[in-house]
Every structure is written in structure tokens, then in C-alpha cells.
Coordinates of C-alpha atoms in Angstrom, one line a residue:
Chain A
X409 CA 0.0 0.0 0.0
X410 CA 1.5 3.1 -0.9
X411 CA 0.1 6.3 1.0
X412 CA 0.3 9.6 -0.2
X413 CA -1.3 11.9 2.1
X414 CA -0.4 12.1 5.7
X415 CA -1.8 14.3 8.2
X416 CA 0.0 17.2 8.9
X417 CA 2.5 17.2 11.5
X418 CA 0.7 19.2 14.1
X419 CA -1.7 16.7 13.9
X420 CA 0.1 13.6 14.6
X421 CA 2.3 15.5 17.8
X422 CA -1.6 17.0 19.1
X423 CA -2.3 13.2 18.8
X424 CA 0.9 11.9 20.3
X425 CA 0.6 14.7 23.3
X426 CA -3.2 13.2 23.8
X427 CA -4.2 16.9 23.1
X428 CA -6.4 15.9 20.0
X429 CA -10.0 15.8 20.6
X430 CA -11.3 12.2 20.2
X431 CA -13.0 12.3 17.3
X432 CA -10.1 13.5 15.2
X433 CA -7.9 11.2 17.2
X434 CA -9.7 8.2 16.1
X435 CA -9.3 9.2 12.1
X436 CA -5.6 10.0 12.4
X437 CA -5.4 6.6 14.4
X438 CA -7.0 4.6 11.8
X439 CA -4.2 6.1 9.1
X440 CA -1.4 5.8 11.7
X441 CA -2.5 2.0 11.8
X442 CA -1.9 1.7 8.2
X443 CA 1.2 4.2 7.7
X444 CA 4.8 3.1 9.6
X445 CA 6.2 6.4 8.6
X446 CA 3.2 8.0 10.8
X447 CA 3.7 5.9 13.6
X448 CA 7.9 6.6 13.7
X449 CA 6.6 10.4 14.1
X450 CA 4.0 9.2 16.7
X451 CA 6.9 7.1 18.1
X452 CA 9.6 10.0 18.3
X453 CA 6.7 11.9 19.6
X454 CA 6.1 9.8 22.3
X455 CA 10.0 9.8 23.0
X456 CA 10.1 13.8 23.3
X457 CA 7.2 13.1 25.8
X458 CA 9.6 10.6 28.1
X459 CA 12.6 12.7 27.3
X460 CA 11.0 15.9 28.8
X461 CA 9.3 13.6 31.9
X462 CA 13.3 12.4 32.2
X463 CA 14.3 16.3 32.5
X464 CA 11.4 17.4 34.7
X465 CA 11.9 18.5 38.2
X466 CA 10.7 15.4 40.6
X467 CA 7.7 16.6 42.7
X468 CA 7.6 15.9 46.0
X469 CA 5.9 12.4 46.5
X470 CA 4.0 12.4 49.8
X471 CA 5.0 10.9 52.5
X472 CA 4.6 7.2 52.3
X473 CA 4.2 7.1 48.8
X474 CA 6.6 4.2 47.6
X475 CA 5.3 2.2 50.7
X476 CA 1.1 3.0 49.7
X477 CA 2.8 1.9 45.9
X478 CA 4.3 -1.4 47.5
X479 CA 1.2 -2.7 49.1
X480 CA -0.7 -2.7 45.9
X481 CA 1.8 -4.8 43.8
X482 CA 0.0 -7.4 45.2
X483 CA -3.9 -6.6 44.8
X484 CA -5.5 -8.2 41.6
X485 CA -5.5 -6.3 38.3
X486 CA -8.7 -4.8 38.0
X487 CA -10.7 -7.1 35.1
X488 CA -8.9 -6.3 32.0
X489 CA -9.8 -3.7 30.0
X490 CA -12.4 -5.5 27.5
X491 CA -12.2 -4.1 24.4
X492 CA -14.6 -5.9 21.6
X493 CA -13.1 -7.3 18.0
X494 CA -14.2 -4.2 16.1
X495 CA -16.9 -5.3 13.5
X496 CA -15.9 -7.4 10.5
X497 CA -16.0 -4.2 8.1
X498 CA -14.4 -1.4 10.8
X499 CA -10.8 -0.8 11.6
X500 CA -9.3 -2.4 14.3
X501 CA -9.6 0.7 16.3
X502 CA -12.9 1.2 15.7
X503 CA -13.1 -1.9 18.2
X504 CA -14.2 0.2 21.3
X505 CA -16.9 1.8 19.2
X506 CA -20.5 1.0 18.5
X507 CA -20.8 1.4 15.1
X508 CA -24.3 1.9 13.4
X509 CA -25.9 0.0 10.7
X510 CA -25.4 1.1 7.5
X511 CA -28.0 3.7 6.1
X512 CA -28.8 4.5 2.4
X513 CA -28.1 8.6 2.2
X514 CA -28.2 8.5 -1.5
X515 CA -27.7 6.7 -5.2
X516 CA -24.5 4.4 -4.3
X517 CA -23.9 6.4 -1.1
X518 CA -24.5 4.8 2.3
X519 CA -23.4 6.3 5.6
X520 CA -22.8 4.6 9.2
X521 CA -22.8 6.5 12.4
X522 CA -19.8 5.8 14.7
X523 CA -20.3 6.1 18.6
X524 CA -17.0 8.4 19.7
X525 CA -18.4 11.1 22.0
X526 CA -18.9 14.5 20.1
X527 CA -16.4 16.8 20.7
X528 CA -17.0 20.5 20.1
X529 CA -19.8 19.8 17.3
X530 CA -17.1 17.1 15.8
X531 CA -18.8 14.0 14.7
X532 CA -17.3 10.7 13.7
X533 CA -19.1 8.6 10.8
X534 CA -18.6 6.3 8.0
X535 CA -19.1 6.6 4.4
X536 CA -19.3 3.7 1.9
X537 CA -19.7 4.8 -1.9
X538 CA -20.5 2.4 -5.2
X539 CA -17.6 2.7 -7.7
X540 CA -17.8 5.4 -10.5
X541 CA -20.5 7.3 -7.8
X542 CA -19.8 11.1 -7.0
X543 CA -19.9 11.9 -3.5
X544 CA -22.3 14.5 -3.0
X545 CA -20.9 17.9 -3.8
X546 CA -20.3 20.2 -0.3
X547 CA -18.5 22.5 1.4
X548 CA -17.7 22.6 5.1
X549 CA -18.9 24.9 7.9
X550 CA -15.9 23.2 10.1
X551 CA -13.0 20.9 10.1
X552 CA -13.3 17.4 7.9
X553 CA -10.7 14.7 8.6
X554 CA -10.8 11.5 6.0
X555 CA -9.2 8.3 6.1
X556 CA -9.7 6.1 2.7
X557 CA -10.5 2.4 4.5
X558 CA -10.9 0.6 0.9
X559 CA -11.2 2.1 -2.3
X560 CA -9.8 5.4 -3.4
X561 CA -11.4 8.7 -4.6
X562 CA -10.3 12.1 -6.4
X563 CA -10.9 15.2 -6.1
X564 CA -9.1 19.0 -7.2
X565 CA -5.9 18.0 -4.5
X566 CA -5.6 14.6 -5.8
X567 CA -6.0 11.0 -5.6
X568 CA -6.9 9.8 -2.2
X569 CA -6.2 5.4 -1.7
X570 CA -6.5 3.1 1.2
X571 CA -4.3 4.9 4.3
X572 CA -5.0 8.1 2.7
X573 CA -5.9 11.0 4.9
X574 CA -7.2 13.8 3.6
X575 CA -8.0 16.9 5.8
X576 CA -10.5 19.7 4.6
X577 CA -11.5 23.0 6.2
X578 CA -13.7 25.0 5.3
X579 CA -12.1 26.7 1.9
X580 CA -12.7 23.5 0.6
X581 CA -15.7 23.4 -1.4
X582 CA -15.2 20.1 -4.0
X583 CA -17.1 17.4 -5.3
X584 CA -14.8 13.6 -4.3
X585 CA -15.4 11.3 -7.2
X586 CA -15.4 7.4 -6.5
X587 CA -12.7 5.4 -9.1
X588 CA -13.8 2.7 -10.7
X589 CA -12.9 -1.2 -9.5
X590 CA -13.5 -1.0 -5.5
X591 CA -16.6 0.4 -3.4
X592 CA -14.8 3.3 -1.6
X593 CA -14.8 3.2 2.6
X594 CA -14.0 6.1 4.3
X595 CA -14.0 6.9 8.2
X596 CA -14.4 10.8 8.8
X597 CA -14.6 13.1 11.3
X598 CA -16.4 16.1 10.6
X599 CA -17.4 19.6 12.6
X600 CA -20.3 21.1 11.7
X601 CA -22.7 20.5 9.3
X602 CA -22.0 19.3 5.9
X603 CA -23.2 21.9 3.7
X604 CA -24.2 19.9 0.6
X605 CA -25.3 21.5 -3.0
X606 CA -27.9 20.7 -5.6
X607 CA -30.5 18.3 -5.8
X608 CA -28.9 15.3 -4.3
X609 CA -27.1 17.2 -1.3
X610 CA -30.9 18.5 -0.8
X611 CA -32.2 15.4 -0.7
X612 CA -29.3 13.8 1.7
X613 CA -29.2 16.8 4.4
X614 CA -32.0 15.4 6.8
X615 CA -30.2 12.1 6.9
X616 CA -26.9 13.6 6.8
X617 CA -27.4 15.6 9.9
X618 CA -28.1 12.8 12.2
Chain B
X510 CA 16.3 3.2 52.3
X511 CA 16.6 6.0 49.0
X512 CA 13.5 8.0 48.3
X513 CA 15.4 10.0 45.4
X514 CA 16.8 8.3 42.3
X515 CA 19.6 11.0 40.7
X516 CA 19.3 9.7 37.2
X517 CA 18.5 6.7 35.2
X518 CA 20.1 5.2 32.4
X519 CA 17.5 3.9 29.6
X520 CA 19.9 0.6 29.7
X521 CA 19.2 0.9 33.2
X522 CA 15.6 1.2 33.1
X523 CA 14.8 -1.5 30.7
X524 CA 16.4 -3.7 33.1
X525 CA 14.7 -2.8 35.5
X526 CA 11.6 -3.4 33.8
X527 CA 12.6 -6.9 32.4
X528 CA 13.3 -8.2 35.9
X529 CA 10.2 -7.1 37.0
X530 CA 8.7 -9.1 33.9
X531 CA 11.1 -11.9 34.9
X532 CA 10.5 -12.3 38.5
X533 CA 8.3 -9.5 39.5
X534 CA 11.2 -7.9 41.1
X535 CA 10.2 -5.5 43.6
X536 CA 14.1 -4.0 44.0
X537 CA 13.9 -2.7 40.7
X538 CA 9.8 -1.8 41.3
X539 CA 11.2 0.7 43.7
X540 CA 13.8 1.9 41.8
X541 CA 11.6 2.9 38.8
X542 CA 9.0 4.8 41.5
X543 CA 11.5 6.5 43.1
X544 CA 12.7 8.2 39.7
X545 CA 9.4 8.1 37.6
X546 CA 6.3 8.6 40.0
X547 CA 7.8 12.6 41.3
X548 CA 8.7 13.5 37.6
X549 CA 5.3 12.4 36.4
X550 CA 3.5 14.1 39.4
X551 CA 5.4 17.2 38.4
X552 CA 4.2 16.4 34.9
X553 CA 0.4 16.3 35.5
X554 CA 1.1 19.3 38.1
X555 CA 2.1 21.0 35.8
X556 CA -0.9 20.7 33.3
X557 CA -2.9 21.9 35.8
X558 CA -4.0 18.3 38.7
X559 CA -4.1 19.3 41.5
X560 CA -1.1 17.7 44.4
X561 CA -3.5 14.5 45.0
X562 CA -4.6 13.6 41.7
X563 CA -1.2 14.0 39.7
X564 CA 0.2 12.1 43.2
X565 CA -2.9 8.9 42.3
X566 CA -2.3 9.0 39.1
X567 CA 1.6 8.9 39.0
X568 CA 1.0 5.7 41.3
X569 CA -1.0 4.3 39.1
X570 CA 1.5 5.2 35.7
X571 CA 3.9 3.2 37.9
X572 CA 1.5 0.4 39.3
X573 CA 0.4 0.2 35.4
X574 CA 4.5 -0.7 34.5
X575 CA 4.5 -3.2 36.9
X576 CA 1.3 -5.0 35.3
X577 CA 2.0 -4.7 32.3
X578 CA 6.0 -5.3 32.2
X579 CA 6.0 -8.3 30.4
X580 CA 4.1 -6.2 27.1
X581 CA 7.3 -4.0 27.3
X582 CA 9.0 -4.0 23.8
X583 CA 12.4 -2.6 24.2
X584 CA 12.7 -2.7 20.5
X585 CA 9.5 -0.1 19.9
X586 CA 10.3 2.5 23.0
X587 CA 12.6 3.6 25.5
X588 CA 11.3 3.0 29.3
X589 CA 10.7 6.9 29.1
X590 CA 8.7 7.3 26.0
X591 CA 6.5 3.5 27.6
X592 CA 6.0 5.4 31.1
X593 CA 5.1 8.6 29.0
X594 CA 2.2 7.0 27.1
X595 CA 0.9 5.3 30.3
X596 CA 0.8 8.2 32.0
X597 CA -0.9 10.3 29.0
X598 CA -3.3 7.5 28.6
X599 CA -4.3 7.8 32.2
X600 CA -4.3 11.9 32.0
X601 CA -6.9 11.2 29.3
X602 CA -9.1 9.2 31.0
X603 CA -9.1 11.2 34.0
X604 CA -9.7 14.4 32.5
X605 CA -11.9 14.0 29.5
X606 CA -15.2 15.5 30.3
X607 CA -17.5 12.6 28.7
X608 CA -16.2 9.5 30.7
X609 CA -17.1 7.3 28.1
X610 CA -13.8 8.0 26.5
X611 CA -11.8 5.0 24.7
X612 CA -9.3 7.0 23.2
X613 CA -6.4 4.9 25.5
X614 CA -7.8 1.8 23.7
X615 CA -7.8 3.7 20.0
X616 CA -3.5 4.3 21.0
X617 CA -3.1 0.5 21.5
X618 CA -5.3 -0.8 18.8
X619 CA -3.2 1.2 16.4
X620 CA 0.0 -0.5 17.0
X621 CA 1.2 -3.5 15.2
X622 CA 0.8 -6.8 16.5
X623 CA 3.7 -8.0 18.5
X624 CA 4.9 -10.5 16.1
X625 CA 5.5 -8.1 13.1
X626 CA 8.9 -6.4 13.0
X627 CA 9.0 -2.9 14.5
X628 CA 8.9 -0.2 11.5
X629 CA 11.5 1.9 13.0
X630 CA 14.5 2.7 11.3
X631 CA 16.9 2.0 14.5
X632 CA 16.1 0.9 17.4
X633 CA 14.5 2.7 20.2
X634 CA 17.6 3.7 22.2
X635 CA 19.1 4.8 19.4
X636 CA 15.6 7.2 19.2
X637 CA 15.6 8.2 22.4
X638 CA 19.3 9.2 22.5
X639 CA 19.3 11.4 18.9
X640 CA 15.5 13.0 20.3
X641 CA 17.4 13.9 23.3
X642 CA 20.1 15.6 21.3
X643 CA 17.8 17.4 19.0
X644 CA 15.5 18.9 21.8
X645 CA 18.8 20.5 23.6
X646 CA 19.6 22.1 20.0
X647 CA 16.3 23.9 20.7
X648 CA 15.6 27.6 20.5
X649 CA 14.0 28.4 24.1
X650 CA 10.3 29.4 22.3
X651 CA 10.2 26.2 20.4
X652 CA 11.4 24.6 23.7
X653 CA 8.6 26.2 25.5
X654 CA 5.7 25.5 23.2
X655 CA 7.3 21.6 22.9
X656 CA 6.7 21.7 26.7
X657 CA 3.1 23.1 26.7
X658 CA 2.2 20.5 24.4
X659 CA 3.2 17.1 25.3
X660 CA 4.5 17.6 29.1
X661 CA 1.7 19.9 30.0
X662 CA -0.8 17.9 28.0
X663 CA -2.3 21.8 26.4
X664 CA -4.5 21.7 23.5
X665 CA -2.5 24.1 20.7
X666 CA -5.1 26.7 21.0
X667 CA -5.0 27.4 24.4
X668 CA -0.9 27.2 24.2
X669 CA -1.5 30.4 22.0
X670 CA -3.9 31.4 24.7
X671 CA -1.4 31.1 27.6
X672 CA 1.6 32.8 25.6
X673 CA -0.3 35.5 24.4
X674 CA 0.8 34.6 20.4
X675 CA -1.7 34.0 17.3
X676 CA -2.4 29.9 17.1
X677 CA -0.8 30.1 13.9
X678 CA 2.7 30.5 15.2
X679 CA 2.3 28.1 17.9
X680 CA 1.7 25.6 14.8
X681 CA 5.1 26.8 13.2
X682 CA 7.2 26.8 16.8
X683 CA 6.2 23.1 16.4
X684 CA 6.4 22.5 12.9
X685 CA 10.2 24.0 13.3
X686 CA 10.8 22.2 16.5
X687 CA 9.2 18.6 15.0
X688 CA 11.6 19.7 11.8
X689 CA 15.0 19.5 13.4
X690 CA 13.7 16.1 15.2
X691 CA 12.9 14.8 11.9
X692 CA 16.5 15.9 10.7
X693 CA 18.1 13.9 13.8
X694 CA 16.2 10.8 13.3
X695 CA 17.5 11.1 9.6
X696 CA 14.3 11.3 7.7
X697 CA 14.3 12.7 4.9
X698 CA 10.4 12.7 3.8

């Protein structure tokens, strides 16, 4: 798999840092998954975190605090941390998510609602699109973050393939077209409303806003 | 008996953490608290816990190491960078405002399995010893904004907020500072 688009670089140290809100977290996750020069940023990320905890002034622990630390080496791991398989058709780190059937929104366009708690009117959903479909034509009142899942798509800034990430503000205003061969997945995260034009964006608003 | 720890060696610290995976070894248990916990209280001070919770939570960054010592990969982190994700993760959980947060889960589930080769170009000592080298080549500002970020755990808008400078060249501190890291770890994408 060759990826092409990467998120910026703010992006993946916001995410290292655990700054990122959630939503966008769990889109540049899904790409970082699928790209190892991503996740040796992530990684040397993570290192400037330890290096700068290595640096850092110690606190003063209180008193008895190696002892309190001691006696719990013993006590029984709370029950692991269950985390589901993620559904046959998500990411792996969709896995703590409930994801929601798949909806109709329009000709060869279906869309999925993914359960990651809103985060300043950013949403997290999927979108699943027939070969040779357009995506409906928009623009964007916020932020939209895109990972290609399966499939690839084009649009004015180029062509966007499994591990892609494309990120879109709201200068964007474009119309994605689906290549032929492969139904295109996407996983998005997207503030705001999409703000979608002519008769098909009319007629997938209501669903769209859900 | 020590409650201080002057300094650490990464060899030092892996070994630590491979006896306790060994033999649960609470000599080198105490050894890691005694350095780690007060410099990841200070860490979670600093972001703005109060003295209790950063205190809680640093225990549990270091009870969290002793569980989980045997899913250390020396080959994918330094002991530093493995304690600084624990104690992120935790930082998340504890301070996200809609506790149904999974986002700790979303940072595991994105790593490779365990049986496929790391994808790093050296190995992570050889990471942590050129990051350290390229953060002490940093000018103070970048330093500073580097710090907000990922010790203090601040968001990049309100870094702007708290220096007093447009978000856009809190973005281009780190772009420069995450430049000259990229230069030491000799990537040249």
C-alpha cells in the first residue's frame, strides 16, 4: 500500500501529546494504523514526551508514597480492560466503538454512524460509496478529517487510496469522485454541518445531519 | 532506604523493567517509583492536577508498568517514551469530560501486532538518545511550546492562549521544533 497523504505534523504531535480531541484522534489513528512512517513520528513523539518527563523537576511524593505503591503490587488487576473485536467491516480501532448499521443517504452512497463522544460539534461517521458514484458535492462549515478504509477517490488535490488522509477545512468546497474497481470506505470526522449543494445534497441533508 | 533516584540510564531502566517481567522484582519496582512517579506528578502538576490527583495518578503510571512489564518492547520504545504514554493515557481518561472516553484503547489498537517487525528505522535507544540531542539544539520558544504541548498535555489553542501569540505561530514553533527532530532521526520525507 502506498500512502500519499499524511496528516499534517501538528496533527500527529496534538495526537501523540493526547491533546487531540477524540473524534479526530480516532481518524488520524485509523491512518497511523496503516502508515509506519506515521507511527515513527507518533513514536519519536512519544519519546520527546519521556525525554522531557526524564528532564522534569521530581515533585515531592508524599509521604509514604513508595510504601502506599508497594502494598498494591499485590492486589489483583482490575478485570482487564475488555475491548470488543471491532466489526468485521471497521478498523481495528474502531473496536471500542459502537458502530451503526449502515444507512442509504443516496444513489450508491451509504453512511454509518460511529459512537466516539462529540467533541465541540465534531462527529465521527462512516461513508461507503459504489464505484464510479460522486460523492455528494459540499463544502464545510468546520474541520473534515478522512481516512480512505478501501477504495480510493479524487478530487481538485488529488488521488486519495487506502491509508490516505485527507484533511479539509472550510475553503474547501469540492465534489470527491469514487474510481472505478472497488466500493470506496471512508472513516471521517467532521465539525459542523455538511453543507451539501444541488438536488442530491438537498435530498441527503436530513439524513446527513443525524 | 533512597527516596530519590539522581538519574537513570535507559539501559538501566529497561532492566529494570525486564526483571520485573522476569521475576516481578520489587528492587527494581522501587527503583523505577522512586525516579518516575515525582517526575510524572510534576508532569500532571504542571498541566494543571491538583497535588493528590497528579500524586494517584503517577502511582498508578507506575502500578500500570509493573502490570503490564511483560508487554514492554524494548525494540519499539525507550522505558521513558512507555511510562510517558501510560501516563498520557491515564491523564486522558481522567480528564476527559465525557467519561465514556476509549481513546487509551484507540492508541493500543493502532500499533502493530507484536509478532510483526518494529517499523522503526533503529532501534529505540538509538531514538531516544538522537531525540534527546535534538531537543537540547532547541531555541528556548520552540522549547517552551514543545513543553506546553506534550509535558503539560495543552491543547494548541490554548498554548496560543497562555503565551499570548496568534495559534498560527504556535503551529510553526512546532512544525520548526518537529523539523530538526525529523532531521536527527535522519528522515528525509
Amino acid at each position: 500500500m502506498t500512502i500519499a497523504h499524511h496528516p499534517d505534523e501538528e496533527a500527529l504531535a496534538a495526537f501523540a501529546a493526547g491533546t487531540l480531541d477524540e473524534p479526530r484522534s480516532v481518524v488520524v489513528a485509523a491512518h497511523v494504523a496503516l502508515c509506519p512512517h506515521c507511527r515513527a513520528i507518533v513514536a519519536a513523539c512519544e519519546q520527546v514526551g519521556g525525554a522531557l518527563v526524564e528532564q522534569a523537576a521530581p515533585a515531592t511524593p508524599r509521604a509514604g508514597a513508595l510504601d502506599e505503591a508497594l502494598a498494591r503490587l499485590d492486589e489483583a488487576a482490575p478485570p482487564s480492560m475488555v475491548v470488543r473485536e471491532a466489526a468485521p467491516d471497521c478498523p481495528a480501532v474502531l473496536a471500542p466503538y459502537e458502530v451503526g448499521r449502515w444507512r442509504w443517504i443516496g444513489p450508491g452512497v451509504h453512511w454509518r454512524k460511529v459512537e466516539v463522544p462529540e467533541s465541540e460539534g465534531t462527529r465521527v461517521f462512516m461513508l461507503k460509496a459504489a464505484p464510479g458514484s460522486s460523492l455528494p458535492h459540499h463544502g464545510h462549515s468546520g474541520v473534515e478529517w478522512t481516512c480512505v478504509l478501501q477504495g480510493a477517490f479524487s478530487h481538485d488535490l488529488g488521488r486519495y487510496g487506502p491509508g490516505d488522509f485527507d484533511a479539509a477545512d472550510n475553503t474547501v468546497d469540492h465534489t470527491p469522485f469514487v474510481e472505478e474497481g472497488n466500493t470506496c470506505i471512508c472513516l471521517v470526522a467532521m465539525q459542523g454541518d455538511l453543507e451539501l449543494r444541488g438536488w442530491l445534497g438537498k435530498l441527503m441533508q436530513p439524513f446527513v445531519r443525524l | 532506604m533512597r527516596h530519590e533516584a539522581e538519574s537513570i540510564t535507559p539501559q538501566k531502566a529497561a532492566n529494570f523493567v525486564r526483571a520485573i517481567a522476569a521475576r516481578r522484582d520489587r528492587e527494581a519496582f522501587k527503583q523505577l517509583f522512586n525516579f518516575y512517579a515525582p517526575r510524572i506528578k510534576t508532569m500532571l502538576m504542571r498541566g494543571g492536577a491538583a497535588g493528590e490527583i497528579a500524586e494517584d495518578l503517577a502511582q498508578e503510571t507506575l502500578i500500570t508498568v509493573w502490570r503490564k512489564a511483560d508487554g514492554y518492547d524494548p525494540q519499539r520504545a525507550a522505558v521513558s517514551a512507555w511510562i510517558f504514554t501510560i501516563a498520557r493515557n491515564l491523564r486522558i481518561d481522567r480528564f476527559r469530560k465525557d467519561q465514556r472516553a476509549q481513546l487509551h484503547h484507540v492508541y493500543e489498537l493502532m500499533l502493530p501486532a507484536a509478532e510483526d517487525p518494529p517499523d522503526v528505522p533503529f532501534e529505540a535507544a538509538e531514538r531516544e538518545s538522537r531525540v534527546r540531542a535534538a531537543l537540547e539544539g532547541l531555541p528556548e520558544d520552540q522549547v517552551r511550546v514543545v513543553e506546553l504541548s506534550f509535558f503539560e498535555g495543552n491543547a494548541h489553542g490554548d498554548i496560543a492562549k497562555k503565551l499570548g501569540i496568534p495559534l498560527g505561530t504556535v503551529k510553526s514553533r512546532l512544525r520548526l521544533a518537529m523539523a530538526r527532530l525529523r532531521d536527527f532521526l535522519g528522515e528525509n520525507s
